[in-house]
Amino acid sequence: MRFRSALPLVALAAISLSPAIAQRRPPTPEQRIDRLERQVRQVQRQVFPKGQPADTAGLSDDPAATQESVNGLNGRLDAVERQLADILRQAEENGNRVAQMEAEVARLRAEQDRRLRAIETAPAGTEEPTDQSDQGDQADAAPPPTRPKIENGSARLTPATDSVSATDPAEAAYDEGYQLWTAGKYDAAIRSLQAFTKKYPNHRRTSWAYNLAGRAMLDKGEARQAAEVLLANYRRDKNGERAQDSLFYLGQAVMKLGQPGQACKAYAELETVYAGQIRGPLKAALPNAKAEAKCS
């Protein structure tokens, strides 16, 4: 009877303990996630009182991205892409132009080399200037007349400008180059005359020195170098005392190079620029020079 009376008490105790046992069970993952989400939302309400920011926003005070800002960014990206495409197109065009220029330069160089080889291997087809031209230019280029001077018991001719050279070193320097040229020492004459032009660039004899240096190169057989020096002297000062001589001998130099057409241009410019003022020796030699070049 005691055992039977104790059964209701045991049942009541089991019923009262079951909620406590249930509460001590560990929560499921879903329950833990729900609890975390509630806690995060509670923290967000405290940290962001104005509402939870969007993922693309920066600081808490920055506004969330809008459709207008996205459209603006897309437009800017499109503009950058168009500009980049234009730059690439221009770079390709410039590259093509450079390639064309390099090809043209290579062609011109090959043509120039071919013409130079043809000129160097071609037989000489021109004659030296006539005796009349040589004599006239020799007399004109020479220093003033000479006077006798007794030295060591014998007489020799010396320039009458000894006293002038003593007072004007430029005249003496030019005379040195001239004497070397008349002696056929062309290399020494060229060096002396070039030194004169560097030291006395504004002297009246500068035009003479440039012209005589070009003639020395021509006499030496360096027709191309002579043409460059003679043309430079003419262009440097067309009013120089030997500018017209340089133009005439430029025609002689290009004839040596086998270019009669260029020689005719030089002779025509001589007649045009110095009409009525051509020096006598040049005027006398010009008809034969034009006939040799077959100028019309």
PDB file of C-alpha atoms in Angstrom:
ATOM      1  CA  MET A   1       0.000   0.000   0.000  1.00  0.00           C
ATOM      2  CA  ARG A   2       2.880   2.348   0.715  1.00  0.00           C
ATOM      3  CA  PHE A   3       4.415   1.637  -2.705  1.00  0.00           C
ATOM      4  CA  ARG A   4       1.188   2.371  -4.481  1.00  0.00           C
ATOM      5  CA  SER A   5       0.752   5.634  -2.596  1.00  0.00           C
ATOM      6  CA  ALA A   6       4.268   6.736  -3.578  1.00  0.00           C
ATOM      7  CA  LEU A   7       3.712   6.314  -7.359  1.00  0.00           C
ATOM      8  CA  PRO A   8       1.676   9.514  -7.778  1.00  0.00           C
ATOM      9  CA  LEU A   9       4.378  11.471  -5.999  1.00  0.00           C
ATOM     10  CA  VAL A  10       7.113  10.092  -8.261  1.00  0.00           C
ATOM     11  CA  ALA A  11       5.071  10.924 -11.368  1.00  0.00           C
ATOM     12  CA  LEU A  12       4.514  14.469 -10.180  1.00  0.00           C
ATOM     13  CA  ALA A  13       8.270  14.900  -9.535  1.00  0.00           C
ATOM     14  CA  ALA A  14       9.135  13.616 -13.021  1.00  0.00           C
ATOM     15  CA  ILE A  15       6.645  15.985 -14.589  1.00  0.00           C
ATOM     16  CA  SER A  16       8.086  18.939 -12.640  1.00  0.00           C
ATOM     17  CA  LEU A  17      11.710  18.054 -13.586  1.00  0.00           C
ATOM     18  CA  SER A  18      11.128  17.570 -17.346  1.00  0.00           C
ATOM     19  CA  PRO A  19      11.047  21.347 -18.197  1.00  0.00           C
ATOM     20  CA  ALA A  20      14.315  21.903 -16.316  1.00  0.00           C
ATOM     21  CA  ILE A  21      15.986  19.050 -18.195  1.00  0.00           C
ATOM     22  CA  ALA A  22      14.677  20.443 -21.463  1.00  0.00           C
ATOM     23  CA  GLN A  23      16.090  23.850 -20.653  1.00  0.00           C
ATOM     24  CA  ARG A  24      19.557  22.409 -20.079  1.00  0.00           C
ATOM     25  CA  ARG A  25      19.725  20.939 -23.617  1.00  0.00           C
ATOM     26  CA  PRO A  26      22.187  22.764 -25.956  1.00  0.00           C
ATOM     27  CA  PRO A  27      20.566  25.071 -28.557  1.00  0.00           C
ATOM     28  CA  THR A  28      20.385  23.974 -32.154  1.00  0.00           C
ATOM     29  CA  PRO A  29      22.413  25.812 -34.881  1.00  0.00           C
ATOM     30  CA  GLU A  30      19.291  27.517 -36.149  1.00  0.00           C
ATOM     31  CA  GLN A  31      18.608  28.849 -32.690  1.00  0.00           C
ATOM     32  CA  ARG A  32      22.151  30.132 -32.331  1.00  0.00           C
ATOM     33  CA  ILE A  33      21.990  31.873 -35.721  1.00  0.00           C
ATOM     34  CA  ASP A  34      18.687  33.498 -34.838  1.00  0.00           C
ATOM     35  CA  ARG A  35      20.148  34.688 -31.549  1.00  0.00           C
ATOM     36  CA  LEU A  36      23.230  36.137 -33.312  1.00  0.00           C
ATOM     37  CA  GLU A  37      21.103  37.911 -35.874  1.00  0.00           C
ATOM     38  CA  ARG A  38      19.023  39.487 -33.126  1.00  0.00           C
ATOM     39  CA  GLN A  39      22.185  40.631 -31.344  1.00  0.00           C
ATOM     40  CA  VAL A  40      23.690  42.082 -34.578  1.00  0.00           C
ATOM     41  CA  ARG A  41      20.486  43.975 -35.338  1.00  0.00           C
ATOM     42  CA  GLN A  42      20.507  45.345 -31.803  1.00  0.00           C
ATOM     43  CA  VAL A  43      24.140  46.503 -32.191  1.00  0.00           C
ATOM     44  CA  GLN A  44      23.374  48.033 -35.617  1.00  0.00           C
ATOM     45  CA  ARG A  45      20.504  50.022 -34.154  1.00  0.00           C
ATOM     46  CA  GLN A  46      22.910  51.459 -31.590  1.00  0.00           C
ATOM     47  CA  VAL A  47      25.822  52.117 -34.023  1.00  0.00           C
ATOM     48  CA  PHE A  48      23.746  53.234 -37.027  1.00  0.00           C
ATOM     49  CA  PRO A  49      20.824  55.166 -35.604  1.00  0.00           C
ATOM     50  CA  LYS A  50      19.984  56.421 -39.128  1.00  0.00           C
ATOM     51  CA  GLY A  51      19.561  52.958 -40.467  1.00  0.00           C
ATOM     52  CA  GLN A  52      21.852  50.181 -41.710  1.00  0.00           C
ATOM     53  CA  PRO A  53      24.138  51.445 -44.559  1.00  0.00           C
ATOM     54  CA  ALA A  54      24.428  49.685 -47.894  1.00  0.00           C
ATOM     55  CA  ASP A  55      27.383  47.436 -48.614  1.00  0.00           C
ATOM     56  CA  THR A  56      28.856  49.960 -51.156  1.00  0.00           C
ATOM     57  CA  ALA A  57      28.773  52.881 -48.731  1.00  0.00           C
ATOM     58  CA  GLY A  58      31.893  54.149 -46.997  1.00  0.00           C
ATOM     59  CA  LEU A  59      31.693  55.763 -43.610  1.00  0.00           C
ATOM     60  CA  SER A  60      28.521  55.730 -41.651  1.00  0.00           C
ATOM     61  CA  ASP A  61      27.667  59.288 -42.745  1.00  0.00           C
ATOM     62  CA  ASP A  62      28.182  58.549 -46.484  1.00  0.00           C
ATOM     63  CA  PRO A  63      25.015  58.048 -48.491  1.00  0.00           C
ATOM     64  CA  ALA A  64      24.315  54.724 -50.103  1.00  0.00           C
ATOM     65  CA  ALA A  65      24.982  54.301 -53.840  1.00  0.00           C
ATOM     66  CA  THR A  66      22.133  55.438 -56.051  1.00  0.00           C
ATOM     67  CA  GLN A  67      21.179  54.639 -59.617  1.00  0.00           C
ATOM     68  CA  GLU A  68      22.197  58.131 -60.689  1.00  0.00           C
ATOM     69  CA  SER A  69      25.723  57.713 -59.341  1.00  0.00           C
ATOM     70  CA  VAL A  70      26.011  54.297 -60.996  1.00  0.00           C
ATOM     71  CA  ASN A  71      24.933  55.815 -64.331  1.00  0.00           C
ATOM     72  CA  GLY A  72      27.481  58.592 -63.901  1.00  0.00           C
ATOM     73  CA  LEU A  73      30.278  56.114 -63.270  1.00  0.00           C
ATOM     74  CA  ASN A  74      29.236  54.091 -66.300  1.00  0.00           C
ATOM     75  CA  GLY A  75      29.325  57.232 -68.457  1.00  0.00           C
ATOM     76  CA  ARG A  76      32.776  58.146 -67.230  1.00  0.00           C
ATOM     77  CA  LEU A  77      34.033  54.643 -67.917  1.00  0.00           C
ATOM     78  CA  ASP A  78      32.606  54.805 -71.435  1.00  0.00           C
ATOM     79  CA  ALA A  79      34.373  58.136 -72.028  1.00  0.00           C
ATOM     80  CA  VAL A  80      37.690  56.734 -70.778  1.00  0.00           C
ATOM     81  CA  GLU A  81      37.315  53.723 -73.054  1.00  0.00           C
ATOM     82  CA  ARG A  82      36.613  55.971 -76.054  1.00  0.00           C
ATOM     83  CA  GLN A  83      39.652  58.135 -75.292  1.00  0.00           C
ATOM     84  CA  LEU A  84      41.838  55.056 -74.923  1.00  0.00           C
ATOM     85  CA  ALA A  85      40.588  53.763 -78.259  1.00  0.00           C
ATOM     86  CA  ASP A  86      41.419  57.139 -79.887  1.00  0.00           C
ATOM     87  CA  ILE A  87      44.925  57.071 -78.383  1.00  0.00           C
ATOM     88  CA  LEU A  88      45.517  53.552 -79.679  1.00  0.00           C
ATOM     89  CA  ARG A  89      44.279  54.542 -83.126  1.00  0.00           C
ATOM     90  CA  GLN A  90      46.539  57.612 -83.232  1.00  0.00           C
ATOM     91  CA  ALA A  91      49.505  55.529 -82.057  1.00  0.00           C
ATOM     92  CA  GLU A  92      48.918  53.066 -84.882  1.00  0.00           C
ATOM     93  CA  GLU A  93      48.632  55.880 -87.423  1.00  0.00           C
ATOM     94  CA  ASN A  94      51.836  57.511 -86.143  1.00  0.00           C
ATOM     95  CA  GLY A  95      53.601  54.170 -86.306  1.00  0.00           C
ATOM     96  CA  ASN A  96      52.528  53.772 -89.933  1.00  0.00           C
ATOM     97  CA  ARG A  97      53.724  57.291 -90.775  1.00  0.00           C
ATOM     98  CA  VAL A  98      57.097  56.654 -89.122  1.00  0.00           C
ATOM     99  CA  ALA A  99      57.456  53.398 -91.021  1.00  0.00           C
ATOM    100  CA  GLN A 100      56.683  55.183 -94.300  1.00  0.00           C
ATOM    101  CA  MET A 101      59.196  57.930 -93.508  1.00  0.00           C
ATOM    102  CA  GLU A 102      61.896  55.406 -92.648  1.00  0.00           C
ATOM    103  CA  ALA A 103      61.248  53.567 -95.893  1.00  0.00           C
ATOM    104  CA  GLU A 104      61.458  56.831 -97.855  1.00  0.00           C
ATOM    105  CA  VAL A 105      64.707  57.808 -96.139  1.00  0.00           C
ATOM    106  CA  ALA A 106      66.167  54.386 -96.887  1.00  0.00           C
ATOM    107  CA  ARG A 107      65.128  54.743-100.518  1.00  0.00           C
ATOM    108  CA  LEU A 108      66.704  58.198-100.784  1.00  0.00           C
ATOM    109  CA  ARG A 109      69.917  56.963 -99.193  1.00  0.00           C
ATOM    110  CA  ALA A 110      70.090  54.039-101.603  1.00  0.00           C
ATOM    111  CA  GLU A 111      69.442  56.382-104.530  1.00  0.00           C
ATOM    112  CA  GLN A 112      72.125  58.785-103.329  1.00  0.00           C
ATOM    113  CA  ASP A 113      74.643  55.959-102.897  1.00  0.00           C
ATOM    114  CA  ARG A 114      73.829  54.676-106.368  1.00  0.00           C
ATOM    115  CA  ARG A 115      74.335  58.093-107.913  1.00  0.00           C
ATOM    116  CA  LEU A 116      77.590  58.622-106.030  1.00  0.00           C
ATOM    117  CA  ARG A 117      78.919  55.276-107.175  1.00  0.00           C
ATOM    118  CA  ALA A 118      77.929  56.104-110.745  1.00  0.00           C
ATOM    119  CA  ILE A 119      79.701  59.465-110.516  1.00  0.00           C
ATOM    120  CA  GLU A 120      82.828  57.973-108.975  1.00  0.00           C
ATOM    121  CA  THR A 121      83.080  55.194-111.541  1.00  0.00           C
ATOM    122  CA  ALA A 122      82.159  57.318-114.572  1.00  0.00           C
ATOM    123  CA  PRO A 123      85.036  58.542-116.763  1.00  0.00           C
ATOM    124  CA  ALA A 124      85.936  62.205-116.637  1.00  0.00           C
ATOM    125  CA  GLY A 125      83.838  63.991-119.225  1.00  0.00           C
ATOM    126  CA  THR A 126      84.726  67.627-118.581  1.00  0.00           C
ATOM    127  CA  GLU A 127      87.736  69.688-119.359  1.00  0.00           C
ATOM    128  CA  GLU A 128      89.660  72.093-117.243  1.00  0.00           C
ATOM    129  CA  PRO A 129      88.764  75.796-117.517  1.00  0.00           C
ATOM    130  CA  THR A 130      90.199  77.601-120.511  1.00  0.00           C
ATOM    131  CA  ASP A 131      93.561  79.296-120.309  1.00  0.00           C
ATOM    132  CA  GLN A 132      91.862  82.661-120.567  1.00  0.00           C
ATOM    133  CA  SER A 133      89.745  81.934-117.472  1.00  0.00           C
ATOM    134  CA  ASP A 134      92.718  80.594-115.528  1.00  0.00           C
ATOM    135  CA  GLN A 135      94.892  83.562-116.393  1.00  0.00           C
ATOM    136  CA  GLY A 136      92.203  86.058-115.564  1.00  0.00           C
ATOM    137  CA  ASP A 137      91.389  84.467-112.220  1.00  0.00           C
ATOM    138  CA  GLN A 138      95.053  84.028-111.330  1.00  0.00           C
ATOM    139  CA  ALA A 139      95.699  87.714-111.924  1.00  0.00           C
ATOM    140  CA  ASP A 140      92.583  88.713-110.012  1.00  0.00           C
ATOM    141  CA  ALA A 141      93.238  86.411-107.061  1.00  0.00           C
ATOM    142  CA  ALA A 142      96.899  87.302-106.751  1.00  0.00           C
ATOM    143  CA  PRO A 143      98.084  89.905-104.254  1.00  0.00           C
ATOM    144  CA  PRO A 144      99.106  93.368-105.487  1.00  0.00           C
ATOM    145  CA  PRO A 145     102.129  93.674-107.842  1.00  0.00           C
ATOM    146  CA  THR A 146     105.564  92.707-106.623  1.00  0.00           C
ATOM    147  CA  ARG A 147     108.712  94.758-106.311  1.00  0.00           C
ATOM    148  CA  PRO A 148     112.351  93.619-106.368  1.00  0.00           C
ATOM    149  CA  LYS A 149     114.144  93.024-103.112  1.00  0.00           C
ATOM    150  CA  ILE A 150     117.837  92.348-102.698  1.00  0.00           C
ATOM    151  CA  GLU A 151     118.663  89.464-100.412  1.00  0.00           C
ATOM    152  CA  ASN A 152     122.048  87.753-100.050  1.00  0.00           C
ATOM    153  CA  GLY A 153     123.342  89.542-103.128  1.00  0.00           C
ATOM    154  CA  SER A 154     120.540  88.347-105.461  1.00  0.00           C
ATOM    155  CA  ALA A 155     117.252  89.820-106.483  1.00  0.00           C
ATOM    156  CA  ARG A 156     113.892  88.069-105.914  1.00  0.00           C
ATOM    157  CA  LEU A 157     110.283  89.201-106.159  1.00  0.00           C
ATOM    158  CA  THR A 158     108.330  89.783-102.944  1.00  0.00           C
ATOM    159  CA  PRO A 159     104.830  91.168-102.499  1.00  0.00           C
ATOM    160  CA  ALA A 160     104.614  94.928-102.459  1.00  0.00           C
ATOM    161  CA  THR A 161     102.308  94.561 -99.500  1.00  0.00           C
ATOM    162  CA  ASP A 162     105.048  93.609 -97.044  1.00  0.00           C
ATOM    163  CA  SER A 163     104.462  96.834 -95.173  1.00  0.00           C
ATOM    164  CA  VAL A 164     100.687  96.317 -95.297  1.00  0.00           C
ATOM    165  CA  SER A 165     101.016  92.751 -94.019  1.00  0.00           C
ATOM    166  CA  ALA A 166     103.154  93.985 -91.177  1.00  0.00           C
ATOM    167  CA  THR A 167     100.332  96.270 -90.016  1.00  0.00           C
ATOM    168  CA  ASP A 168      97.408  94.004 -91.004  1.00  0.00           C
ATOM    169  CA  PRO A 169      97.954  90.376 -89.937  1.00  0.00           C
ATOM    170  CA  ALA A 170      94.739  89.326 -91.725  1.00  0.00           C
ATOM    171  CA  GLU A 171      96.230  90.291 -95.099  1.00  0.00           C
ATOM    172  CA  ALA A 172      99.364  88.324 -94.256  1.00  0.00           C
ATOM    173  CA  ALA A 173      97.269  85.293 -93.246  1.00  0.00           C
ATOM    174  CA  TYR A 174      95.297  85.356 -96.490  1.00  0.00           C
ATOM    175  CA  ASP A 175      98.480  85.843 -98.541  1.00  0.00           C
ATOM    176  CA  GLU A 176      99.941  82.753 -96.895  1.00  0.00           C
ATOM    177  CA  GLY A 177      97.025  80.629 -98.060  1.00  0.00           C
ATOM    178  CA  TYR A 178      97.161  82.140-101.530  1.00  0.00           C
ATOM    179  CA  GLN A 179     100.894  81.437-101.898  1.00  0.00           C
ATOM    180  CA  LEU A 180     100.338  77.815-100.860  1.00  0.00           C
ATOM    181  CA  TRP A 181      97.580  77.484-103.451  1.00  0.00           C
ATOM    182  CA  THR A 182      99.712  78.915-106.262  1.00  0.00           C
ATOM    183  CA  ALA A 183     102.474  76.491-105.254  1.00  0.00           C
ATOM    184  CA  GLY A 184     100.064  73.558-105.660  1.00  0.00           C
ATOM    185  CA  LYS A 185     100.116  72.685-101.945  1.00  0.00           C
ATOM    186  CA  TYR A 186      96.369  72.335-101.799  1.00  0.00           C
ATOM    187  CA  ASP A 187      95.997  70.592 -98.416  1.00  0.00           C
ATOM    188  CA  ALA A 188      98.152  73.198 -96.678  1.00  0.00           C
ATOM    189  CA  ALA A 189      96.350  75.985 -98.521  1.00  0.00           C
ATOM    190  CA  ILE A 190      92.933  74.677 -97.444  1.00  0.00           C
ATOM    191  CA  ARG A 191      94.008  74.458 -93.801  1.00  0.00           C
ATOM    192  CA  SER A 192      95.492  77.964 -93.906  1.00  0.00           C
ATOM    193  CA  LEU A 193      92.413  79.494 -95.550  1.00  0.00           C
ATOM    194  CA  GLN A 194      90.015  77.726 -93.170  1.00  0.00           C
ATOM    195  CA  ALA A 195      92.024  79.013 -90.214  1.00  0.00           C
ATOM    196  CA  PHE A 196      91.740  82.504 -91.719  1.00  0.00           C
ATOM    197  CA  THR A 197      87.946  82.336 -91.997  1.00  0.00           C
ATOM    198  CA  LYS A 198      87.617  81.213 -88.388  1.00  0.00           C
ATOM    199  CA  LYS A 199      89.925  83.940 -87.078  1.00  0.00           C
ATOM    200  CA  TYR A 200      88.660  86.775 -89.313  1.00  0.00           C
ATOM    201  CA  PRO A 201      84.981  85.988 -90.060  1.00  0.00           C
ATOM    202  CA  ASN A 202      84.124  89.625 -90.874  1.00  0.00           C
ATOM    203  CA  HIS A 203      87.196  90.661 -92.866  1.00  0.00           C
ATOM    204  CA  ARG A 204      86.810  91.685 -96.508  1.00  0.00           C
ATOM    205  CA  ARG A 205      89.152  88.865 -97.467  1.00  0.00           C
ATOM    206  CA  THR A 206      86.831  86.281 -95.899  1.00  0.00           C
ATOM    207  CA  SER A 207      84.856  85.974 -99.136  1.00  0.00           C
ATOM    208  CA  TRP A 208      88.164  85.547-100.968  1.00  0.00           C
ATOM    209  CA  ALA A 209      89.354  82.870 -98.521  1.00  0.00           C
ATOM    210  CA  TYR A 210      86.179  80.783 -98.761  1.00  0.00           C
ATOM    211  CA  ASN A 211      86.230  80.977-102.535  1.00  0.00           C
ATOM    212  CA  LEU A 212      89.924  80.093-102.769  1.00  0.00           C
ATOM    213  CA  ALA A 213      89.475  77.161-100.362  1.00  0.00           C
ATOM    214  CA  GLY A 214      86.706  75.823-102.622  1.00  0.00           C
ATOM    215  CA  ARG A 215      88.907  76.229-105.676  1.00  0.00           C
ATOM    216  CA  ALA A 216      91.757  74.413-103.925  1.00  0.00           C
ATOM    217  CA  MET A 217      89.407  71.495-103.210  1.00  0.00           C
ATOM    218  CA  LEU A 218      88.298  71.528-106.839  1.00  0.00           C
ATOM    219  CA  ASP A 219      91.925  71.531-108.030  1.00  0.00           C
ATOM    220  CA  LYS A 220      92.651  68.692-105.613  1.00  0.00           C
ATOM    221  CA  GLY A 221      89.869  66.613-107.173  1.00  0.00           C
ATOM    222  CA  GLU A 222      87.359  66.884-104.302  1.00  0.00           C
ATOM    223  CA  ALA A 223      84.499  68.214-106.412  1.00  0.00           C
ATOM    224  CA  ARG A 224      81.723  67.455-103.937  1.00  0.00           C
ATOM    225  CA  GLN A 225      83.445  69.184-101.002  1.00  0.00           C
ATOM    226  CA  ALA A 226      84.320  72.084-103.286  1.00  0.00           C
ATOM    227  CA  ALA A 227      80.682  72.463-104.373  1.00  0.00           C
ATOM    228  CA  GLU A 228      79.528  72.598-100.751  1.00  0.00           C
ATOM    229  CA  VAL A 229      82.120  75.253 -99.778  1.00  0.00           C
ATOM    230  CA  LEU A 230      81.491  77.391-102.874  1.00  0.00           C
ATOM    231  CA  LEU A 231      77.704  77.265-102.465  1.00  0.00           C
ATOM    232  CA  ALA A 232      78.031  78.164 -98.770  1.00  0.00           C
ATOM    233  CA  ASN A 233      80.237  81.164 -99.612  1.00  0.00           C
ATOM    234  CA  TYR A 234      77.704  82.425-102.155  1.00  0.00           C
ATOM    235  CA  ARG A 235      74.779  82.028 -99.789  1.00  0.00           C
ATOM    236  CA  ARG A 236      76.682  83.454 -96.823  1.00  0.00           C
ATOM    237  CA  ASP A 237      77.154  86.864 -98.458  1.00  0.00           C
ATOM    238  CA  LYS A 238      75.940  87.418-102.007  1.00  0.00           C
ATOM    239  CA  ASN A 239      77.550  90.858-101.904  1.00  0.00           C
ATOM    240  CA  GLY A 240      80.947  89.428-100.995  1.00  0.00           C
ATOM    241  CA  GLU A 241      83.825  90.308-103.298  1.00  0.00           C
ATOM    242  CA  ARG A 242      84.162  86.720-104.493  1.00  0.00           C
ATOM    243  CA  ALA A 243      80.542  85.547-104.227  1.00  0.00           C
ATOM    244  CA  GLN A 244      80.070  85.569-107.990  1.00  0.00           C
ATOM    245  CA  ASP A 245      83.332  83.648-108.440  1.00  0.00           C
ATOM    246  CA  SER A 246      82.017  80.991-106.069  1.00  0.00           C
ATOM    247  CA  LEU A 247      78.825  80.731-108.123  1.00  0.00           C
ATOM    248  CA  PHE A 248      80.811  80.266-111.329  1.00  0.00           C
ATOM    249  CA  TYR A 249      83.114  77.645-109.850  1.00  0.00           C
ATOM    250  CA  LEU A 250      80.112  75.933-108.297  1.00  0.00           C
ATOM    251  CA  GLY A 251      79.012  75.277-111.867  1.00  0.00           C
ATOM    252  CA  GLN A 252      82.482  73.904-112.612  1.00  0.00           C
ATOM    253  CA  ALA A 253      82.318  71.617-109.552  1.00  0.00           C
ATOM    254  CA  VAL A 254      78.921  70.108-110.381  1.00  0.00           C
ATOM    255  CA  MET A 255      80.130  69.557-113.934  1.00  0.00           C
ATOM    256  CA  LYS A 256      82.910  67.442-112.415  1.00  0.00           C
ATOM    257  CA  LEU A 257      80.148  65.508-110.664  1.00  0.00           C
ATOM    258  CA  GLY A 258      78.394  64.881-113.961  1.00  0.00           C
ATOM    259  CA  GLN A 259      75.452  67.205-113.337  1.00  0.00           C
ATOM    260  CA  PRO A 260      75.324  69.660-116.271  1.00  0.00           C
ATOM    261  CA  GLY A 261      71.756  70.661-115.428  1.00  0.00           C
ATOM    262  CA  GLN A 262      72.853  71.946-112.012  1.00  0.00           C
ATOM    263  CA  ALA A 263      75.767  73.737-113.655  1.00  0.00           C
ATOM    264  CA  CYS A 264      73.378  75.539-115.993  1.00  0.00           C
ATOM    265  CA  LYS A 265      71.315  76.640-113.000  1.00  0.00           C
ATOM    266  CA  ALA A 266      74.423  78.074-111.342  1.00  0.00           C
ATOM    267  CA  TYR A 267      75.426  79.963-114.516  1.00  0.00           C
ATOM    268  CA  ALA A 268      71.881  81.275-114.976  1.00  0.00           C
ATOM    269  CA  GLU A 269      71.785  82.559-111.407  1.00  0.00           C
ATOM    270  CA  LEU A 270      75.175  84.194-111.923  1.00  0.00           C
ATOM    271  CA  GLU A 271      73.820  86.114-114.921  1.00  0.00           C
ATOM    272  CA  THR A 272      70.576  86.994-113.124  1.00  0.00           C
ATOM    273  CA  VAL A 273      71.949  88.127-109.761  1.00  0.00           C
ATOM    274  CA  TYR A 274      75.026  89.915-111.095  1.00  0.00           C
ATOM    275  CA  ALA A 275      73.608  91.196-114.372  1.00  0.00           C
ATOM    276  CA  GLY A 276      75.961  93.866-115.753  1.00  0.00           C
ATOM    277  CA  GLN A 277      78.358  93.414-112.809  1.00  0.00           C
ATOM    278  CA  ILE A 278      80.096  90.146-113.696  1.00  0.00           C
ATOM    279  CA  ARG A 279      83.852  90.441-113.473  1.00  0.00           C
ATOM    280  CA  GLY A 280      85.734  90.442-116.740  1.00  0.00           C
ATOM    281  CA  PRO A 281      87.481  87.044-116.439  1.00  0.00           C
ATOM    282  CA  LEU A 282      84.245  85.333-115.431  1.00  0.00           C
ATOM    283  CA  LYS A 283      82.277  87.057-118.178  1.00  0.00           C
ATOM    284  CA  ALA A 284      84.824  85.904-120.749  1.00  0.00           C
ATOM    285  CA  ALA A 285      84.796  82.290-119.509  1.00  0.00           C
ATOM    286  CA  LEU A 286      81.030  82.016-119.086  1.00  0.00           C
ATOM    287  CA  PRO A 287      80.058  81.325-122.750  1.00  0.00           C
ATOM    288  CA  ASN A 288      82.438  78.366-123.038  1.00  0.00           C
ATOM    289  CA  ALA A 289      81.289  77.032-119.672  1.00  0.00           C
ATOM    290  CA  LYS A 290      77.636  77.207-120.755  1.00  0.00           C
ATOM    291  CA  ALA A 291      78.441  75.553-124.067  1.00  0.00           C
ATOM    292  CA  GLU A 292      80.278  72.759-122.263  1.00  0.00           C
ATOM    293  CA  ALA A 293      77.209  72.156-120.082  1.00  0.00           C
ATOM    294  CA  LYS A 294      74.935  72.455-123.133  1.00  0.00           C
ATOM    295  CA  CYS A 295      72.838  75.140-121.496  1.00  0.00           C
ATOM    296  CA  SER A 296      69.903  76.312-123.567  1.00  0.00           C
TER     297      SER A 296
END
